[in-house]
Coordinates of C-alpha atoms and ligand atoms in Angstrom, one line a residue:
X1 CA 25.5 -16.6 24.7
X2 CA 26.1 -15.0 21.5
X3 CA 23.7 -12.6 20.3
X4 CA 22.6 -13.2 16.6
X5 CA 20.9 -10.6 14.7
X6 CA 18.3 -12.2 12.6
X7 CA 17.4 -10.1 9.6
X8 CA 13.6 -10.6 8.3
X9 CA 13.1 -10.3 4.6
X10 CA 11.5 -6.9 5.1
X11 CA 14.5 -5.4 7.1
X12 CA 17.2 -5.5 4.4
X13 CA 19.6 -2.7 5.7
X14 CA 22.8 -2.7 7.7
X15 CA 21.8 0.7 9.0
X16 CA 19.3 0.1 11.6
X17 CA 18.4 -2.6 14.2
X18 CA 20.6 -5.4 15.8
X19 CA 22.8 -5.8 12.9
X20 CA 23.9 -2.0 12.8
X21 CA 25.3 -2.7 16.2
X22 CA 26.7 -6.0 15.9
X23 CA 30.6 -6.3 15.7
X24 CA 32.3 -6.9 12.6
X25 CA 32.3 -10.4 11.3
X26 CA 29.2 -11.1 13.5
X27 CA 27.1 -14.0 12.5
X28 CA 23.8 -12.9 10.9
X29 CA 20.6 -15.2 10.4
X30 CA 18.5 -15.1 7.4
X31 CA 15.7 -17.4 6.8
X32 CA 14.1 -18.1 3.2
X33 CA 10.9 -19.7 4.2
X34 CA 8.7 -20.8 1.2
X35 CA 5.6 -21.9 2.4
X36 CA 4.0 -18.5 2.7
X37 CA 4.9 -17.7 -0.9
X38 CA 2.5 -20.7 -2.0
X39 CA -0.2 -19.4 0.3
X40 CA -1.6 -16.9 -2.1
X41 CA -1.6 -16.5 -5.8
X42 CA 1.2 -13.8 -5.2
X43 CA 2.3 -11.6 -8.3
X44 CA 5.2 -13.2 -10.1
X45 CA 7.3 -9.9 -9.5
X46 CA 6.4 -9.6 -5.8
X47 CA 8.0 -13.1 -5.1
X48 CA 10.8 -12.3 -7.1
X49 CA 11.4 -8.9 -5.4
X50 CA 11.5 -10.4 -1.8
X51 CA 13.5 -13.4 -2.7
X52 CA 16.2 -11.7 -5.2
X53 CA 16.3 -8.9 -2.9
X54 CA 17.0 -11.2 0.1
X55 CA 19.6 -13.2 -1.8
X56 CA 21.4 -10.0 -3.1
X57 CA 21.6 -8.5 0.7
X58 CA 23.0 -12.1 1.8
X59 CA 25.7 -11.8 -0.9
X60 CA 26.3 -8.0 0.1
X61 CA 26.6 -9.0 3.9
X62 CA 29.1 -11.8 3.0
X63 CA 31.3 -9.4 0.8
X64 CA 31.2 -7.1 3.8
X65 CA 32.6 -10.0 5.9
X66 CA 29.6 -11.1 8.1
X67 CA 29.1 -14.8 8.8
X68 CA 25.8 -15.2 7.1
X69 CA 23.6 -18.1 8.3
X70 CA 21.4 -18.3 5.3
X71 CA 18.7 -21.1 5.8
X72 CA 16.3 -22.0 2.9
X73 CA 13.3 -23.8 4.8
X74 CA 9.8 -24.7 4.0
X75 CA 8.8 -22.8 6.8
X76 CA 10.0 -20.5 9.7
X77 CA 9.4 -23.3 12.0
X78 CA 11.8 -25.6 10.0
X79 CA 14.2 -22.9 9.4
X80 CA 14.3 -22.0 13.2
X81 CA 14.7 -25.6 14.4
X82 CA 17.6 -26.2 11.8
X83 CA 19.4 -23.0 13.3
X84 CA 19.1 -23.8 17.1
X85 CA 20.3 -27.4 16.3
X86 CA 23.4 -25.9 14.7
X87 CA 23.8 -23.1 17.3
X88 CA 22.1 -24.0 20.6
X89 CA 23.8 -21.3 22.6
X90 CA 22.7 -18.4 20.4
X91 CA 20.3 -16.0 21.4
X92 CA 18.7 -14.3 18.4
X93 CA 18.0 -10.6 18.3
X94 CA 15.6 -9.3 15.9
X95 CA 13.4 -6.0 15.0
X96 CA 9.9 -6.6 15.5
X97 CA 7.9 -7.1 12.1
X98 CA 5.1 -4.5 11.9
X99 CA 2.9 -7.3 11.2
X100 CA 0.2 -8.1 13.8
X101 CA 1.0 -11.2 15.7
X102 CA 4.4 -12.1 14.2
X103 CA 6.3 -11.5 17.5
X104 CA 4.1 -14.1 19.5
X105 CA 4.2 -16.7 16.7
X106 CA 8.0 -16.4 16.3
X107 CA 8.5 -16.7 20.0
X108 CA 6.4 -19.8 20.0
X109 CA 8.3 -21.2 17.1
X110 CA 11.6 -20.3 18.7
X111 CA 10.4 -21.8 22.2
X112 CA 9.6 -25.0 20.3
X113 CA 13.0 -25.1 18.9
X114 CA 14.4 -24.7 22.4
X115 CA 16.1 -21.4 21.3
X116 CA 15.9 -18.0 22.9
X117 CA 15.2 -14.5 21.3
X118 CA 14.9 -10.9 22.2
X119 CA 12.8 -8.4 20.0
X120 CA 13.9 -4.8 19.9
X121 CA 11.6 -1.9 18.4
X122 CA 11.3 -1.8 14.6
X123 CA 13.6 1.1 13.5
X124 CA 12.3 1.4 9.8
X125 CA 9.8 4.1 10.5
X126 CA 10.2 7.7 11.4
X127 CA 8.4 7.4 14.6
X128 CA 8.1 4.7 17.5
X129 CA 5.3 3.0 19.1
X130 CA 5.9 4.6 22.4
X131 CA 6.2 8.3 21.1
X132 CA 2.7 8.0 18.9
X133 CA 1.0 6.3 21.8
X134 CA 2.2 8.8 24.5
X135 CA 1.0 11.6 21.8
X136 CA -2.3 9.8 20.8
X137 CA -2.9 9.2 24.6
X138 CA -3.9 5.9 23.3
X139 CA -5.8 3.3 25.5
X140 CA -4.6 -0.3 24.7
X141 CA -7.6 -1.7 26.2
X142 CA -10.0 0.5 23.9
X143 CA -11.7 -1.9 21.5
X144 CA -13.0 1.0 19.2
X145 CA -10.1 3.6 19.2
X146 CA -10.3 6.2 16.5
X147 CA -7.3 8.3 15.3
X148 CA -7.0 11.3 12.8
X149 CA -4.6 11.8 10.2
X150 CA -3.8 15.4 10.0
X151 CA -3.0 16.0 13.7
X152 CA -0.7 13.2 13.5
X153 CA 1.1 14.6 10.5
X154 CA 1.6 18.1 12.0
X155 CA 2.9 16.4 15.5
X156 CA 5.2 14.8 13.6
X157 CA 6.4 17.6 11.5
X158 CA 7.0 19.7 14.6
X159 CA 8.6 16.7 16.3
X160 CA 11.3 15.7 13.5
X161 CA 11.2 19.2 12.2
X162 CA 11.1 18.0 8.8
X163 CA 9.9 20.8 6.3
X164 CA 9.6 23.4 9.3
X165 CA 10.7 26.8 9.8
X166 CA 11.2 27.1 13.6
X167 CA 8.0 26.1 14.8
X168 CA 6.1 27.0 11.4
X169 CA 5.5 24.9 8.4
X170 CA 7.4 25.9 5.3
X171 CA 5.6 28.2 3.4
X172 CA 3.2 28.8 6.2
X173 CA 0.5 26.0 5.4
X174 CA 0.8 22.5 6.7
X175 CA -1.0 21.0 3.9
X176 CA -1.0 21.9 0.1
X177 CA -3.5 19.1 -0.9
X178 CA -5.9 21.5 -2.5
X179 CA -3.1 21.8 -5.1
X180 CA -2.8 18.3 -5.9
X181 CA -5.8 17.7 -8.0
X182 CA -5.1 18.8 -11.4
X183 CA -5.4 16.9 -14.6
X184 CA -2.6 17.3 -17.2
X185 CA -3.6 18.8 -20.7
X186 CA -2.7 16.8 -23.7
X187 CA 0.5 18.6 -24.3
X188 CA 1.9 17.1 -20.7
X189 CA 4.2 14.2 -21.1
X190 CA 4.9 12.0 -17.7
X191 CA 8.5 12.1 -16.7
X192 CA 10.7 9.0 -17.7
X193 CA 10.6 6.1 -15.3
X194 CA 14.1 4.1 -13.9
X195 CA 15.0 1.8 -16.8
X196 CA 17.7 -0.4 -15.1
X197 CA 17.6 -3.9 -16.6
X198 CA 17.3 -6.7 -14.3
X199 CA 20.5 -8.2 -13.1
X200 CA 21.3 -12.0 -13.0
X201 CA 20.5 -12.8 -9.6
X202 CA 17.1 -11.5 -10.3
X203 CA 16.6 -13.2 -13.7
X204 CA 17.8 -16.4 -11.9
X205 CA 15.3 -16.0 -9.2
X206 CA 12.7 -15.0 -11.6
X207 CA 13.0 -18.4 -13.3
X208 CA 13.1 -20.1 -10.0
X209 CA 9.9 -18.5 -8.8
X210 CA 8.1 -19.5 -12.1
X211 CA 9.1 -23.3 -11.7
X212 CA 8.3 -23.4 -8.0
X213 CA 5.0 -21.2 -7.3
X214 CA 1.7 -20.8 -8.8
X215 CA 1.8 -17.1 -9.5
X216 CA -0.5 -14.4 -10.9
X217 CA 0.7 -11.5 -13.2
X218 CA 3.3 -11.1 -15.9
X219 CA 6.3 -13.6 -15.6
X220 CA 8.4 -11.8 -18.1
X221 CA 11.5 -10.3 -16.3
X222 CA 12.8 -8.0 -18.8
X223 CA 10.0 -5.5 -17.7
X224 CA 10.8 -6.1 -14.1
X225 CA 11.2 -2.4 -13.0
X226 CA 11.8 -2.9 -8.9
X227 CA 15.1 -2.2 -7.0
X228 CA 16.4 -5.3 -5.5
X229 CA 19.7 -3.7 -3.9
X230 CA 20.1 -0.8 -1.8
X231 CA 22.2 0.6 -4.6
X232 CA 19.4 0.2 -7.3
X233 CA 17.0 1.7 -4.4
X234 CA 19.3 4.7 -4.1
X235 CA 19.4 5.0 -7.7
X236 CA 15.6 5.0 -7.9
X237 CA 15.6 7.6 -5.2
X238 CA 17.9 9.9 -7.3
X239 CA 16.0 9.4 -10.3
X240 CA 12.8 10.2 -8.7
X241 CA 14.1 13.5 -7.1
X242 CA 15.8 14.6 -10.4
X243 CA 13.2 13.8 -12.9
X244 CA 9.8 13.1 -11.1
X245 CA 9.4 14.9 -8.0
X246 CA 8.5 18.4 -9.6
X247 CA 5.7 16.9 -11.2
X248 CA 4.4 14.7 -8.1
X249 CA 2.1 17.4 -6.8
X250 CA -0.1 19.1 -9.2
X251 CA -1.0 15.6 -10.9
X252 CA -0.7 13.4 -7.8
X253 CA -4.4 12.3 -8.4
X254 CA -4.7 12.2 -12.0
X255 CA -4.9 8.9 -13.8
X256 CA -3.8 8.5 -17.5
X257 CA -4.1 5.4 -19.7
X258 CA -0.8 5.7 -21.2
X259 CA 1.0 6.7 -17.9
X260 CA 1.3 3.9 -15.6
X261 CA 3.5 5.9 -13.2
X262 CA 2.5 9.6 -13.8
X263 CA 4.9 11.2 -11.5
X264 CA 4.7 9.1 -8.3
X265 CA 7.8 7.8 -6.9
X266 CA 7.6 4.3 -7.2
X267 CA 9.7 3.8 -3.9
X268 CA 7.0 2.1 -1.8
X269 CA 8.3 -1.5 -2.5
X270 CA 12.1 -0.3 -1.5
X271 CA 10.8 1.5 1.7
X272 CA 8.8 -1.5 2.8
X273 CA 11.9 -3.9 2.2
X274 CA 14.2 -1.9 4.2
X275 CA 16.4 -0.8 1.2
X276 CA 15.5 2.9 1.8
X277 CA 14.8 4.5 5.0
X278 CA 11.7 6.8 5.1
X279 CA 13.9 9.3 7.1
X280 CA 16.5 9.1 4.0
X281 CA 13.8 9.6 1.6
X282 CA 12.1 12.7 3.4
X283 CA 15.6 14.3 3.8
X284 CA 16.5 13.7 0.3
X285 CA 13.3 15.5 -1.0
X286 CA 13.8 18.4 1.5
X287 CA 17.2 18.8 0.3
X288 CA 16.3 18.9 -3.3
X289 CA 13.6 21.7 -2.0
X290 CA 16.3 23.8 -0.4
X291 CA 18.8 23.5 -3.1
X292 CA 16.4 24.0 -6.4
X293 CA 13.5 25.5 -7.6
X294 CA 11.0 22.5 -6.7
X295 CA 7.0 23.4 -6.2
X296 CA 6.3 23.3 -2.4
X297 CA 3.2 21.3 -3.4
X298 CA 5.1 18.5 -4.9
X299 CA 7.5 18.5 -1.8
X300 CA 5.2 19.0 0.9
X301 CA 2.5 16.4 -0.8
X302 CA 5.3 13.7 -1.1
X303 CA 6.3 14.4 2.3
X304 CA 3.1 14.0 3.7
X305 CA 2.6 10.6 2.1
X306 CA 5.6 9.2 3.7
X307 CA 5.8 11.1 7.1
X308 CA 2.1 11.3 7.6
X309 CA 0.3 8.3 5.8
X310 CA 2.6 5.9 5.9
X311 CA 3.4 6.2 9.9
X312 CA -0.2 6.9 10.3
X313 CA -1.2 3.6 9.0
X314 CA 1.4 1.5 10.8
X315 CA 0.0 2.9 14.2
X316 CA -3.7 2.6 13.3
X317 CA -2.9 -1.0 12.2
X318 CA -1.4 -1.8 15.6
X319 CA -4.3 -0.2 17.4
X320 CA -7.0 -1.6 15.5
X321 CA -5.9 -5.0 14.9
X322 CA -7.0 -7.9 15.3
X323 CA -10.6 -6.3 14.7
X324 CA -9.4 -4.5 11.5
X325 CA -8.9 -7.4 9.5
X326 CA -12.2 -8.7 9.8
X327 CA -13.9 -5.3 10.1
X328 CA -17.1 -5.0 7.8
X329 CA -19.2 -2.4 9.3
X330 CA -21.4 -2.3 6.1
X331 CA -22.0 -6.0 6.2
X332 CA -20.6 -6.2 2.8
X333 CA -21.3 -9.8 1.5
X334 CA -20.4 -9.9 -2.4
X335 CA -17.5 -11.6 -3.5
X336 CA -14.9 -9.9 -5.7
X337 CA -15.8 -10.2 -9.2
X338 CA -13.7 -12.5 -11.2
X339 CA -12.3 -9.6 -13.4
X340 CA -10.2 -8.4 -10.5
X341 CA -8.1 -11.7 -11.4
X342 CA -8.6 -12.2 -15.2
X343 CA -8.9 -8.5 -16.2
X344 CA -11.9 -9.4 -18.4
X345 CA -14.2 -6.3 -18.3
X346 CA -15.3 -3.5 -20.7
X347 CA -15.1 -0.8 -17.9
X348 CA -12.0 1.0 -19.2
X349 CA -11.0 2.3 -15.9
X350 CA -10.9 -1.1 -14.3
X351 CA -9.4 -3.0 -17.0
X352 CA -6.7 -0.5 -17.8
X353 CA -5.8 -0.6 -14.1
X354 CA -5.8 -4.2 -13.7
X355 CA -3.6 -5.1 -16.8
X356 CA -1.2 -2.4 -15.2
X357 CA -1.1 -4.5 -11.9
X358 CA -0.9 -7.4 -13.8
X359 CA 2.2 -6.2 -15.7
X360 CA 4.1 -4.8 -12.8
X361 CA 2.4 -5.6 -9.4
X362 CA 1.7 -1.4 -9.2
X363 CA -0.8 1.0 -9.8
X364 CA -0.7 4.2 -8.3
X365 CA -2.7 5.6 -5.1
X366 CA -5.6 7.2 -6.9
X367 CA -6.4 3.8 -9.2
X368 CA -6.1 1.7 -5.9
X369 CA -8.4 4.1 -4.0
X370 CA -11.0 5.4 -6.8
X371 CA -10.8 2.6 -9.1
X372 CA -10.3 -0.6 -7.7
X373 CA -11.6 0.1 -3.9
X374 CA -14.3 2.4 -5.1
X375 CA -15.7 -0.1 -7.5
X376 CA -15.4 -3.0 -4.9
X377 CA -17.1 -1.1 -2.3
X378 CA -20.1 0.1 -4.4
X379 CA -20.4 -3.6 -5.7
X380 CA -20.4 -4.5 -1.7
X381 CA -17.2 -6.9 -1.7
X382 CA -16.3 -8.3 1.6
X383 CA -13.5 -6.3 2.7
X384 CA -11.3 -9.1 3.8
X385 CA -11.5 -10.6 0.1
X386 CA -10.4 -7.5 -1.5
X387 CA -7.5 -7.1 1.3
X388 CA -6.4 -10.6 0.2
X389 CA -6.5 -9.5 -3.5
X390 CA -4.4 -6.4 -3.0
X391 CA -2.1 -8.5 -0.6
X392 CA -1.3 -11.0 -3.2
X393 CA -1.3 -8.7 -6.5
X394 CA 1.2 -5.6 -5.3
X395 CA 4.8 -5.5 -5.0
X396 CA 4.8 -3.1 -2.2
X397 CA 2.0 -5.1 -0.2
X398 CA 2.3 -6.4 3.4
X399 CA -0.3 -7.1 5.8
X400 CA 0.3 -4.1 8.1
X401 CA 0.0 -1.5 5.1
X402 CA -2.8 -3.2 2.9
X403 CA -5.1 -3.9 5.8
X404 CA -5.9 -0.3 6.9
X405 CA -5.6 1.1 3.2
X406 CA -7.7 -1.6 1.8
X407 CA -10.4 -2.0 4.7
X408 CA -10.4 1.3 6.3
X409 CA -9.7 3.9 3.6
X410 CA -10.7 1.9 0.6
X411 CA -13.9 0.3 2.0
X412 CA -15.0 2.2 5.0
X413 CA -14.9 -1.2 7.0
X414 CA -14.2 -0.1 10.5
X415 CA -14.2 3.5 11.3
X416 CA -11.1 3.6 13.2
X417 CA -10.0 6.7 11.0
X418 CA -12.4 7.4 8.0
X419 CA -15.1 9.4 8.7
X420 CA -17.1 8.5 5.4
X421 CA -16.7 5.9 2.6
X422 CA -14.3 7.0 -0.3
X423 CA -16.9 6.2 -3.1
X424 CA -18.0 8.2 -6.3
X425 CA -19.6 7.7 -9.7
X426 CA -18.2 7.9 -12.8
X427 CA -18.1 11.7 -12.6
X428 CA -14.9 11.6 -10.4
X429 CA -13.0 9.2 -12.5
X430 CA -14.2 11.2 -15.8
X431 CA -12.7 14.2 -14.0
X432 CA -9.4 12.8 -12.9
X433 CA -8.6 10.6 -15.9
X434 CA -8.9 9.9 -19.6
X435 CA -10.2 6.5 -19.2
X436 CA -14.1 7.5 -20.0
X437 CA -13.3 8.8 -23.5
X438 CA -12.2 5.4 -24.8
X439 CA -15.0 3.5 -22.8
X440 CA -17.9 1.6 -24.2
X441 CA -20.0 2.7 -21.0
X442 CA -21.6 6.1 -21.3
X443 CA -20.1 8.2 -18.3
X444 CA -23.3 10.2 -18.0
X445 CA -25.9 7.6 -18.3
X446 CA -27.1 5.9 -15.1
X447 CA -29.8 3.4 -16.3
X448 CA -30.2 1.9 -19.7
X449 CA -28.1 -0.1 -21.9
X450 CA -24.4 0.8 -21.7
X451 CA -25.0 3.1 -18.8
X452 CA -21.7 3.4 -16.7
X453 CA -21.9 0.8 -13.8
X454 CA -20.2 3.1 -11.5
X455 CA -23.5 5.4 -11.6
X456 CA -26.1 3.0 -10.8
X457 CA -23.9 1.2 -8.5
X458 CA -23.2 4.7 -6.5
X459 CA -26.8 5.2 -5.8
X460 CA -27.4 1.8 -5.0
X461 CA -24.6 2.0 -2.5
X462 CA -26.2 4.8 -1.0
X463 CA -29.7 3.5 -0.8
X464 CA -28.5 0.0 0.2
X465 CA -26.5 1.3 3.1
X466 CA -28.9 4.3 4.3
X467 CA -29.2 3.1 7.9
X468 CA -25.5 3.5 8.4
X469 CA -24.8 6.5 6.3
X470 CA -27.8 8.9 6.2
X471 CA -26.9 10.5 9.6
X472 CA -23.2 11.3 8.6
X473 CA -23.4 15.0 8.3
X474 CA -20.6 14.7 5.4
X475 CA -23.0 12.6 3.4
X476 CA -26.1 14.9 3.8
X477 CA -25.9 16.4 0.3
X478 CA -25.9 13.2 -1.2
X479 CA -28.8 11.7 0.7
X480 CA -30.9 14.7 -0.5
X481 CA -30.2 13.3 -4.1
X482 CA -31.2 9.7 -2.8
X483 CA -34.3 11.3 -1.5
X484 CA -35.2 12.7 -5.1
X485 CA -34.5 9.3 -6.6
X486 CA -36.6 7.6 -4.2
X487 CA -39.6 9.9 -4.6
X488 CA -39.7 9.2 -8.6
X489 CA -39.2 6.0 -10.1
X490 CA -35.6 6.5 -10.7
X491 CA -34.5 4.5 -7.6
X492 CA -36.6 1.3 -8.8
X493 CA -35.0 1.6 -12.3
X494 CA -31.4 2.1 -10.5
X495 CA -32.1 -1.2 -8.6
X496 CA -33.0 -3.0 -11.8
X497 CA -30.0 -2.0 -13.3
X498 CA -27.9 -2.9 -10.6
X499 CA -29.5 -6.3 -10.5
X500 CA -28.7 -6.7 -14.4
X501 CA -25.2 -5.6 -13.6
X502 CA -24.8 -8.4 -11.2
X503 CA -26.4 -11.1 -13.6
X504 CA -23.7 -9.6 -16.2
X505 CA -20.7 -10.0 -13.9
X506 CA -21.6 -13.6 -13.4
X507 CA -21.5 -14.2 -16.8
X508 CA -18.3 -12.4 -17.3
X509 CA -20.0 -9.8 -19.6
X510 CA -19.5 -6.6 -17.4
Ligands
LIG601 P1 3.8 7.9 -4.1 O1 2.6 8.0 -4.4 O2 5.2 8.3 -4.7 O3 4.0 8.2 -2.5 C1 5.3 8.2 -1.6 C2 5.4 7.0 -0.7 O4 4.4 7.3 0.5 C3 4.9 5.6 -0.9 O5 6.3 5.1 -1.7 C4 4.5 5.0 0.3 O6 5.8 5.0 1.0 C5 4.0 6.2 1.0 N1 2.6 6.3 1.0 C6 1.7 7.0 0.5 N2 0.3 6.9 0.7 C7 0.4 5.8 1.8 C8 -0.5 5.1 2.4 N3 -2.0 5.6 2.1 N4 -0.3 4.1 3.3 C9 1.2 3.9 3.5 N5 2.1 4.6 2.7 C10 2.0 5.4 1.7 N6 1.1 1.0 0.3 C11 1.8 0.1 0.4 O7 3.0 0.3 0.7 N7 1.4 -1.1 0.1 C12 0.0 -1.8 -0.2 O8 -0.1 -2.8 -0.3 C13 -0.7 -0.5 -0.3 N8 -1.9 -1.1 -0.9 C14 -3.0 0.2 -1.0 C15 -4.3 -0.3 -1.1 C16 -5.3 0.7 -1.4 C17 -6.6 0.2 -1.8 C18 -4.8 1.8 -1.2 C19 -5.8 3.0 -1.3 C20 -3.6 2.5 -0.8 C21 -2.7 1.3 -0.7 N9 -1.3 1.9 -0.5 C22 -0.4 0.7 -0.5 C23 -0.7 3.1 0.0 C24 -0.3 3.9 -1.6 O9 -1.3 3.7 -2.4 C25 1.1 3.3 -1.9 O10 1.9 3.5 -0.8 C26 1.5 4.1 -3.1 O11 0.6 4.0 -4.1 C27 2.8 3.3 -3.4 O12 3.3 3.8 -4.8 P2 4.4 5.0 -4.9 O13 5.8 4.3 -4.1 O14 4.8 5.2 -6.4 O15 3.8 6.1 -4.1

């Protein structure tokens, strides 16, 4: 039997996995399956990104002398059947996808095609499944496991030596999160974003995506900012480190209407496709810290996201699936308001953020968490519906990473790591953004005409979920305010306002 590396569309690298160990000129399988792209109204940029990156990778492999078997097929079932018809003696070797159940599904398809496959560990993360499970002492039979991010992050810092001085964290503290919450004054300008024009392959793929699929979002390719090759991804990494990283820390949580990227790295889509390895990104950040005068809160803040949160989400997802995808511990049953799709709302924070997602398939973390997920949680949106929305509309979205971020961090759906819901009234959004100053809604009003919907919804959320949340000691202070409102007529007025908001949303007038 000949081993044939099978490279999935999110593993576009020659540096890891079976392809890295294959002999020169080796055959390599890639399957461009199209049916998944028709299953959701994906963002045009997302499909363009994935398909253009796969096609570029194919061409690069061919230039490097690999024999690339590139099968374009309706489904993986068809693509695998074609492959094993042509190469009955071959055995596929593939890295596991982090997506739940994919190994089982692929095995079934390969068996049906009379083929053979061997799956190996996914090497596109910093930590392995085995190392995490040993460290966490994870019990595979535990149906309600819980995990904590901070200890895992410290373990991985120690384990990898990243940003460490011997056994001590560089700078003496593990975490500088409290230095990452400033809002810039008016004189601050956000650092420039990368501005490479899309290449021919991307332009062609974009036109083909447009003609082939029902997509959501901006279809204009001249504003497509996402790297589709390793070279472009490396350039984006250098641009981030040279021009943006220094500002990443202080304003990490800030949102400004005129700055879609602030100082965020914009590297998520490249890391999730395999164009960049998380270790090389962290190493580049650390090298820059050692050779230049960069603030530690920026460097640690960024490394914490990649080494900490990204790894954590992957392992939590493994352990909490399949329950996580359907988890809904607050029994939220509302549908997602239509304005998530059509952007038609007068709430400035939401309208601005949704139009940015529509433009590029991207918004930064705090917009995702404290605007989009916050509102949906307060509204009582069924978590899996919001998860579907994120999965369809973001360029960096894959089931393994949206599911824990949206359902757990964003909506407190499960309890596998979140200890309380990330919800807030207008107050937080006003403190961390400039949206409220241009909004028709009054940030300080809770009820009455043009009161900011976040305010009434916030108190209504706490009131509605009292049975689940009051006993949570981290919510104690908030429930003392709820008590005050319940004792007066205020809560009744809040409920009335929320009923009115729900009617307005149905009529498209929110
Ligand atoms: P930066 O802010 O520059 O951060 C650097 C890198 O750290 C990111 O590129 C990413 O690789 C990693 N990272 C940071 N936070 C997280 C996190 N919570 N989970 C995993 N990795 C993280 N991330 C995705 O990759 N895909 C998603 O579909 C996605 N959906 C999200 C939905 C919600 C509701 C929330 C709250 C978060 C979501 N995230 C998702 C996590 C995070 O918001 C994005 O990774 C980040 O905003 C990507 O932009 P960036 O590359 O500019 O990141």
